[in-house]
Coordinates of C-alpha atoms in Angstrom, one line a residue:
M1388 CA -111.7 107.8 -24.0
N1389 CA -111.5 111.6 -25.4
T1390 CA -109.0 113.7 -25.7
I1391 CA -108.6 117.2 -25.7
D1392 CA -108.8 117.1 -29.7
D1393 CA -111.8 115.0 -30.2
R1394 CA -109.2 112.3 -30.9
K1395 CA -110.0 109.0 -29.6
W1396 CA -106.3 107.2 -29.9
I1397 CA -106.2 106.1 -25.8
T1398 CA -109.0 104.1 -26.1
I1399 CA -107.7 101.2 -28.7
P1400 CA -103.9 100.7 -26.7
L1401 CA -106.2 101.0 -23.4
S1402 CA -108.6 98.5 -24.7
I1403 CA -105.8 96.0 -26.1
I1404 CA -104.2 96.6 -21.8
L1405 CA -107.2 96.1 -19.9
T1406 CA -109.0 93.2 -22.1
P1407 CA -107.1 90.1 -20.2
F1408 CA -106.7 91.4 -16.9
I1409 CA -110.4 91.9 -17.2
Y1410 CA -110.5 88.6 -18.2
F1411 CA -107.7 86.5 -16.0
Y1412 CA -109.3 88.6 -13.1
A1413 CA -113.3 88.6 -13.6
F1414 CA -114.5 86.7 -16.4
Y1415 CA -112.5 83.2 -15.8
P1416 CA -112.7 82.9 -11.6
M1417 CA -116.7 83.7 -12.7
L1418 CA -116.4 81.1 -14.5
N1419 CA -114.4 78.7 -12.6
I1420 CA -116.6 79.8 -9.7
F1421 CA -120.3 78.4 -11.4
S1422 CA -119.0 75.7 -14.1
S1423 CA -118.5 72.1 -12.8
Y1424 CA -116.1 70.9 -15.2
H1425 CA -113.0 69.4 -13.5
H1426 CA -109.8 67.5 -15.1
E1427 CA -110.0 64.2 -15.9
K1428 CA -107.2 61.2 -15.2
Y1429 CA -107.0 58.2 -16.6
F1430 CA -107.7 55.3 -13.7
D1431 CA -103.8 55.4 -11.2
A1432 CA -104.9 52.7 -8.5
K1433 CA -101.3 54.9 -6.4
L1434 CA -103.6 58.0 -7.3
W1435 CA -106.7 56.2 -6.0
H1436 CA -105.1 55.5 -2.7
K1437 CA -103.2 58.6 -2.6
N1438 CA -106.1 61.2 -3.2
P1439 CA -109.1 60.0 -1.6
S1440 CA -111.0 63.1 -3.0
F1441 CA -109.9 63.3 -6.1
R1442 CA -111.3 60.0 -7.5
Y1443 CA -114.2 61.6 -9.2
E1444 CA -110.7 62.6 -12.2
M1445 CA -110.7 59.2 -12.8
Y1446 CA -114.5 57.7 -12.1
D1447 CA -115.0 58.9 -15.8
N1448 CA -112.1 56.4 -17.1
I1449 CA -113.2 53.8 -15.3
I1450 CA -117.5 54.1 -16.3
E1451 CA -116.4 54.6 -20.0
T1452 CA -113.6 52.0 -20.5
D1453 CA -114.7 49.5 -18.3
T1454 CA -112.0 49.2 -16.3
L1455 CA -113.3 47.0 -13.0
I1456 CA -115.5 45.0 -15.2
G1457 CA -115.0 41.7 -15.0
I1458 CA -112.2 41.9 -12.2
S1459 CA -112.1 39.4 -9.0
K1460 CA -112.3 40.8 -5.4
P1461 CA -108.9 40.3 -4.1
K1462 CA -108.0 42.4 -7.7
I1463 CA -110.6 45.0 -6.9
K1464 CA -109.8 45.0 -3.2
E1465 CA -105.9 45.2 -4.4
L1466 CA -106.6 48.3 -7.0
L1467 CA -109.5 49.9 -4.6
G1468 CA -108.5 49.2 -1.3
T1469 CA -111.2 47.7 1.7
Y1470 CA -114.3 48.5 1.2
E1471 CA -115.3 51.7 2.7
W1472 CA -118.6 50.7 3.2
L1473 CA -121.6 48.2 2.1
S1474 CA -125.1 49.0 0.8
W1475 CA -127.6 47.2 3.1
D1476 CA -130.0 45.0 1.8
D1477 CA -134.1 45.5 3.2
A1478 CA -134.5 41.5 2.0
K1479 CA -131.6 39.8 4.1
N1480 CA -132.2 43.1 7.2
A1481 CA -128.2 43.0 7.0
H1482 CA -125.2 44.2 4.7
N1483 CA -124.9 43.1 1.0
Q1484 CA -121.1 41.7 1.2
D1485 CA -121.9 42.1 -3.2
R1486 CA -122.2 45.2 -2.6
W1487 CA -119.0 47.5 -2.2
N1488 CA -119.1 51.5 -1.9
Y1489 CA -116.2 54.2 -2.5
G1490 CA -116.7 57.8 -1.9
I1491 CA -115.5 59.6 -5.1
G1492 CA -115.1 62.8 -4.2
I1493 CA -116.7 66.1 -4.0
L1494 CA -116.9 68.0 -7.3
P1495 CA -115.9 71.6 -8.7
G1496 CA -118.0 74.0 -8.2
A1497 CA -119.6 76.4 -6.0
F1498 CA -122.5 75.7 -5.4
N1499 CA -121.9 71.7 -4.8
S1500 CA -123.9 70.1 -1.5
Q1501 CA -123.1 66.2 -2.3
S1502 CA -120.5 64.0 -2.4
E1503 CA -120.1 61.4 -5.2
A1504 CA -119.5 57.5 -4.0
M1505 CA -119.3 54.8 -6.4
E1506 CA -121.1 51.1 -5.6
V1507 CA -118.8 48.5 -7.4
V1508 CA -121.7 44.9 -7.4
F1509 CA -120.0 42.1 -7.6
D1510 CA -121.9 38.6 -8.9
N1511 CA -120.1 35.1 -8.2
D1512 CA -117.3 37.1 -6.8
T1513 CA -116.3 39.4 -10.2
V1514 CA -117.4 43.1 -10.6
S1515 CA -121.0 42.6 -12.8
Q1516 CA -121.5 46.6 -12.6
I1517 CA -120.5 50.0 -11.3
N1518 CA -123.1 52.4 -9.9
T1519 CA -122.4 56.0 -8.8
Y1520 CA -124.7 58.3 -6.5
K1521 CA -124.9 61.4 -4.8
I1522 CA -125.2 61.6 -0.9
T1523 CA -126.1 64.7 0.9
L1524 CA -123.6 67.0 2.7
K1525 CA -124.9 67.3 6.0
V1526 CA -123.8 70.0 8.3
D1527 CA -123.7 69.5 12.7
A1528 CA -124.2 72.9 13.8
K1529 CA -123.8 71.6 17.5
K1530 CA -119.8 71.4 17.7

């Protein structure tokens, strides 16, 4: 801004004052909306049961550390709870008792329309692998 006598002394203080407001009220919220960043936590069985919609925060730790690999079915039931659903086995035309599924939640972000799910695969009643997949969310327009 120019003053009456063409000095630009007001520009620097005005910039110093406005920059934090622009950052915290414009740039930072837009960054959070379009970014899929989320907090990550160590696996905690109590938190897993208490906040099912935030399980995605613990999922990366489960995969990176192989936390559940080699654990028995009863121990998994204790840590994660009873499975939420079983995978379908086309060959048997029935649910597969060795593939337990748990909902992880919806990752943060403005354009996420899919929920994450985790499949725990058992071999000889111990966890042999953990898979993840996405479930497309559908909105029931009739309600």
